[in-house]
Short mmCIF file of C-alpha atoms in Angstrom, two decimals:
data_model
loop_
_atom_site.label_atom_id
_atom_site.label_comp_id
_atom_site.label_asym_id
_atom_site.label_seq_id
_atom_site.Cartn_x
_atom_site.Cartn_y
_atom_site.Cartn_z
CA MET L 1 -4.86 6.18 5.27
CA PHE L 2 -5.84 3.11 6.35
CA SER L 3 -9.40 4.05 6.89
CA VAL L 4 -9.03 6.00 3.20
CA GLY L 5 -7.71 2.40 1.80
CA ILE L 6 -10.42 0.30 2.99
CA ILE L 7 -13.07 2.96 1.25
CA GLY L 8 -11.12 2.67 -1.44
CA VAL L 9 -11.47 -0.94 -1.72
CA LEU L 10 -15.24 -1.19 -0.51
CA THR L 11 -16.78 1.50 -2.83
CA ARG L 12 -14.59 1.89 -6.40
CA ARG L 13 -15.34 -0.60 -9.10
CA ASN L 14 -12.37 -1.24 -11.21
CA ALA L 15 -10.10 -3.91 -10.09
CA VAL L 16 -6.79 -1.98 -10.73
CA VAL L 17 -7.81 1.24 -8.46
CA VAL L 18 -8.76 -1.25 -5.64
CA PHE L 19 -5.16 -3.39 -6.09
CA MET L 20 -4.17 0.14 -5.86
CA CYS L 21 -6.01 0.91 -2.50
CA ILE L 22 -4.50 -2.58 -1.17
CA GLU L 23 -0.56 -0.88 -2.14
CA LEU L 24 -1.84 2.12 0.07
CA MET L 25 -3.20 0.03 2.89
CA LEU L 26 0.71 -1.60 2.79
CA ASN L 27 1.88 1.64 3.02
CA SER L 28 -0.11 3.09 6.06
CA ALA L 29 0.76 -0.59 8.03
CA ASN L 30 4.48 -0.06 7.14
CA LEU L 31 4.46 4.18 8.46
CA THR L 32 3.20 2.36 11.57
CA LEU L 33 6.15 0.03 11.80
CA ILE L 34 8.48 3.03 11.06
CA THR L 35 7.50 4.98 13.22
CA PHE L 36 7.77 2.37 15.86
CA SER L 37 11.22 1.38 14.70
CA SER L 38 12.19 5.08 15.61
CA PHE L 39 11.38 5.29 18.40
CA LEU L 40 12.14 2.18 20.10
CA GLY L 41 15.13 2.53 18.49
CA ASP L 42 15.22 -1.49 17.02
CA VAL L 43 16.14 -2.38 13.64
CA GLY L 44 13.68 -4.93 13.56
CA GLY L 45 10.67 -3.21 12.33
CA GLN L 46 12.12 -1.58 9.32
CA LEU L 47 13.54 -5.03 7.91
CA PHE L 48 10.11 -5.95 8.35
CA VAL L 49 9.01 -2.98 5.88
CA PHE L 50 11.64 -4.70 3.78
CA PHE L 51 10.64 -7.75 3.46
CA VAL L 52 6.56 -6.33 3.43
CA MET L 53 7.60 -4.43 -0.05
CA ALA L 54 9.13 -7.41 -1.54
CA VAL L 55 5.71 -8.98 -0.73
CA ALA L 56 3.80 -5.82 -2.32
CA ALA L 57 5.89 -6.18 -5.26
CA ALA L 58 4.80 -10.43 -5.62
CA GLU L 59 1.74 -9.63 -5.06
CA ALA L 60 0.81 -6.78 -7.17
CA ALA L 61 2.70 -8.81 -9.71
CA VAL L 62 0.53 -11.53 -9.78
CA GLY L 63 -2.26 -10.03 -9.42
CA LEU L 64 -2.11 -7.61 -12.11
CA ALA L 65 -1.27 -10.67 -14.27
CA ILE L 66 -4.46 -12.02 -12.78
CA ILE L 67 -6.55 -8.96 -14.11
CA ILE L 68 -5.03 -9.21 -17.08
CA ALA L 69 -6.30 -12.52 -17.31
CA ILE L 70 -9.77 -12.03 -16.51
CA TYR L 71 -9.77 -8.80 -18.58
CA ARG L 72 -9.01 -11.03 -21.69
CA ASN L 73 -11.26 -13.64 -20.63
CA ARG L 74 -14.46 -11.13 -20.19
CA LEU L 75 -13.36 -7.84 -21.20
CA THR L 76 -14.01 -5.90 -18.30
CA VAL L 77 -12.41 -4.81 -15.33
CA ASN L 78 -15.17 -4.22 -13.14
CA ILE L 79 -15.51 -6.59 -10.31
CA ASP L 80 -19.52 -6.28 -10.21
CA GLU L 81 -19.02 -8.00 -13.23
CA ILE L 82 -16.66 -10.78 -12.52
CA ASN L 83 -18.51 -13.84 -10.78
CA ILE L 84 -16.65 -16.77 -11.87
CA LEU L 85 -15.93 -17.53 -8.51
CA LYS L 86 -19.34 -17.85 -7.64
CA TRP L 87 -21.83 -20.75 -8.54
CA MET B 1 8.72 25.07 16.03
CA THR B 2 11.74 22.89 14.58
CA LEU B 3 12.50 22.26 11.18
CA GLU B 4 11.27 18.38 11.77
CA VAL B 5 8.31 19.18 12.89
CA LEU B 6 7.59 21.68 10.35
CA LEU B 7 9.03 18.78 7.38
CA PHE B 8 6.61 16.34 9.31
CA ILE B 9 3.64 18.05 9.07
CA ILE B 10 3.75 19.20 5.44
CA PHE B 11 4.67 15.39 4.61
CA ALA B 12 1.68 14.41 6.20
CA THR B 13 -0.29 16.50 5.28
CA ILE B 14 0.38 16.44 1.46
CA CYS B 15 0.37 12.18 2.09
CA ALA B 16 -3.61 12.24 3.34
CA VAL B 17 -4.90 14.94 0.59
CA SER B 18 -3.35 12.83 -2.29
CA ALA B 19 -5.13 9.15 -0.43
CA VAL B 20 -8.40 11.43 -0.76
CA LEU B 21 -7.90 12.66 -3.92
CA MET B 22 -6.49 9.07 -5.21
CA ILE B 23 -9.84 7.31 -4.20
CA THR B 24 -12.36 9.63 -5.44
CA ARG B 25 -10.89 10.83 -9.01
CA PRO B 26 -12.90 8.58 -11.85
CA ASN B 27 -10.41 8.41 -13.83
CA PRO B 28 -7.57 5.66 -12.86
CA VAL B 29 -4.31 7.09 -14.52
CA ILE B 30 -4.92 10.44 -12.93
CA SER B 31 -5.37 8.17 -9.17
CA ALA B 32 -2.72 6.06 -10.25
CA LEU B 33 -0.43 9.40 -10.63
CA PHE B 34 -1.73 10.67 -6.92
CA LEU B 35 -0.65 7.53 -5.48
CA VAL B 36 2.79 8.16 -6.70
CA LEU B 37 2.52 11.97 -4.89
CA ASN B 38 1.32 9.77 -1.61
CA PHE B 39 4.29 7.15 -2.26
CA CYS B 40 6.77 10.00 -2.11
CA SER B 41 5.60 11.68 0.71
CA LEU B 42 5.45 9.21 2.47
CA ALA B 43 9.37 8.19 1.60
CA GLY B 44 9.73 11.92 2.90
CA LEU B 45 7.92 11.45 6.14
CA TYR B 46 10.27 8.29 6.36
CA LEU B 47 13.03 10.67 6.19
CA THR B 48 12.25 12.36 8.74
CA LEU B 49 12.08 9.93 11.16
CA ASN B 50 15.49 8.72 10.63
CA ALA B 51 14.81 5.71 7.89
CA GLN B 52 17.10 6.24 4.90
CA PHE B 53 17.32 3.34 3.53
CA ILE B 54 13.93 2.68 3.29
CA ALA B 55 13.11 5.96 2.45
CA VAL B 56 15.30 5.41 -0.37
CA ALA B 57 14.39 1.71 -1.38
CA GLN B 58 9.69 3.35 -1.15
CA VAL B 59 11.55 6.19 -3.94
CA ILE B 60 12.82 3.26 -5.77
CA VAL B 61 10.65 0.72 -5.34
CA TYR B 62 7.09 1.52 -4.80
CA ALA B 63 7.16 4.69 -6.99
CA GLY B 64 9.40 3.55 -9.61
CA ALA B 65 8.98 -0.12 -10.20
CA ILE B 66 5.37 -1.16 -8.57
CA MET B 67 3.62 2.33 -9.82
CA VAL B 68 4.92 2.35 -13.52
CA PHE B 69 3.99 -1.70 -13.57
CA PHE B 70 0.18 -0.37 -12.17
CA LEU B 71 0.22 2.73 -15.28
CA PHE B 72 1.44 0.11 -17.74
CA VAL B 73 -1.48 -2.06 -16.86
CA ILE B 74 -4.12 0.74 -16.59
CA MET B 75 -3.21 1.31 -20.02
CA LEU B 76 -3.07 -1.80 -21.56
CA LEU B 77 -6.83 -2.41 -20.45
CA ASN B 78 -9.42 -0.04 -22.15
CA PRO B 79 -10.84 2.87 -19.58
CA GLU B 80 -14.04 2.50 -19.30
CA LYS B 81 -16.81 3.95 -18.12
CA GLU B 82 -17.23 3.49 -13.88
CA LYS B 83 -20.67 3.45 -12.67
CA LYS B 84 -21.34 5.55 -9.34
CA PHE B 85 -21.45 3.16 -6.37
CA PHE B 86 -23.38 5.14 -4.32
CA GLU B 87 -26.80 5.97 -6.12
CA HIS B 88 -29.44 4.36 -4.67
CA ARG B 89 -27.56 2.16 -2.39
CA THR B 90 -28.07 3.51 0.37
CA SER B 91 -27.94 0.55 3.16
CA LEU B 92 -24.70 -0.08 1.62
CA ARG B 93 -23.64 3.12 2.16
CA ILE B 94 -24.32 3.21 5.95
CA PHE B 95 -23.03 -0.33 6.51
CA ILE B 96 -19.33 0.71 4.94
CA VAL B 97 -19.60 4.15 6.78
CA ALA B 98 -19.82 2.20 9.73
CA ILE B 99 -17.45 -0.19 9.03
CA VAL B 100 -14.64 2.43 8.40
CA ALA B 101 -15.54 4.56 11.18
CA LEU B 102 -15.31 1.13 13.26
CA VAL B 103 -11.77 0.76 12.12
CA LEU B 104 -10.94 4.32 12.73
CA LEU B 105 -12.10 4.10 16.10
CA GLN B 106 -10.08 1.57 16.73
CA VAL B 107 -7.03 2.78 15.86
CA LEU B 108 -7.81 5.87 17.75
CA TYR B 109 -8.59 4.01 20.81
CA ILE B 110 -5.27 2.44 20.89
CA ILE B 111 -2.96 5.50 20.08
CA PHE B 112 -5.09 7.80 22.56
CA LEU B 113 -5.80 5.22 25.73
CA SER B 114 -3.01 2.95 25.73
CA ASN B 115 0.05 3.76 28.12
CA PRO B 116 3.10 4.69 26.32
CA SER B 117 5.93 2.31 26.83
CA GLU B 118 8.93 2.99 29.23
CA LYS B 119 11.10 2.05 26.14
CA ILE B 120 10.27 4.67 23.90
CA SER B 121 13.71 6.41 23.95
CA THR B 122 14.02 9.97 22.46
CA ASP B 123 17.81 9.35 21.60
CA VAL B 124 17.52 10.92 18.60
CA ALA B 125 21.47 10.09 17.61
CA ARG B 126 20.81 6.27 18.47
CA SER B 127 17.55 7.08 15.91
CA ILE B 128 19.40 7.72 13.36
CA GLN B 129 22.55 5.31 13.67
CA THR B 130 19.32 2.49 13.25
CA GLY B 131 17.66 3.23 9.97
CA THR B 132 21.72 3.51 8.00
CA VAL B 133 22.26 1.46 5.13
CA GLU B 134 25.29 -0.09 7.22
CA ASN B 135 23.23 -1.31 10.41
CA ILE B 136 20.33 -2.58 8.21
CA GLY B 137 22.57 -4.76 5.98
CA ARG B 138 23.98 -6.25 8.93
CA GLU B 139 21.44 -7.23 10.59
CA MET B 140 19.59 -8.58 7.51
CA PHE B 141 22.72 -10.84 6.77
CA THR B 142 23.02 -11.99 9.90
CA ASN B 143 19.92 -12.69 11.87
CA TYR B 144 17.09 -12.02 9.01
CA VAL B 145 18.89 -14.22 6.70
CA LEU B 146 15.98 -16.81 6.23
CA PRO B 147 13.37 -14.45 5.55
CA PHE B 148 15.67 -12.44 3.18
CA GLU B 149 16.41 -16.02 1.45
CA ALA B 150 12.79 -16.61 1.89
CA ALA B 151 11.86 -13.13 -0.01
CA GLY B 152 13.65 -14.17 -2.95
CA TYR B 153 12.52 -17.46 -3.68
CA LEU B 154 8.59 -15.08 -3.48
CA LEU B 155 9.65 -12.71 -6.04
CA LEU B 156 11.35 -15.63 -7.96
CA ALA B 157 7.74 -17.35 -7.84
CA ALA B 158 6.37 -14.40 -8.47
CA ALA B 159 7.50 -13.83 -11.20
CA ILE B 160 7.12 -17.51 -13.23
CA GLY B 161 3.47 -16.97 -11.38
CA ALA B 162 2.84 -13.63 -13.31
CA LEU B 163 4.36 -14.96 -16.60
CA ILE B 164 2.31 -17.98 -16.72
CA LEU B 165 -0.74 -16.15 -16.05
CA ALA B 166 -0.35 -13.47 -18.37
CA LYS B 167 0.71 -15.82 -21.35
CA ARG B 168 -1.75 -18.89 -20.72
CA LYS B 169 -5.06 -18.70 -22.70
CA PHE B 170 -7.53 -20.37 -20.62
CA GLU B 171 -11.37 -21.54 -21.97
#
């Protein structure tokens, strides 16, 4: 799942889809944490997953706000055409 | 084959297939819906791993809140034709495939060649005990109070920041 997420980030051109692929990678990491927490009988992993969820929610909110702002400026969400960080 | 193993196999298959379908669909709405399916089957996987609280939180937070947010933004923006990425870019394709294969190989290497720790317990009763709301809540408000408060402040800052970013008309 993590590899699928990487492929998605590197190949898709729509910024929103790239964000969804990042969520996918976060979730694959969460799955590993849960698995180890379950097999080690340790509650710390599950708490960490909870915090990862909180951070992911914050990241999605800010990221999508940035995407909306860029779309308003440039009328595109294609990441090949967004080059305002280049000079 | 026990019921648990059967459920695990079913959920894992749904998970992998929906992930692949998600990154291959050209329409962002459809790929968002596949991501919802992926999150729901992931919640099922969490349940088979005895993490009940996280499974419920996964469905509510991810499949509910975050994906509604994503769909909302997708429908706010104009769907435009996405160009095919892999046309006439063979070297880039080889590069990407090499990176992904490297990551996957590394993960598989770690999984198969590492010695299983002796700490791994097959004590199912203890494992079930770990994931309950009661246990997680007790741990969260004793040992993990500081990260909890920090997460609260982070969410507040993110909400304010998102509002400001989306509201401002710059340039």
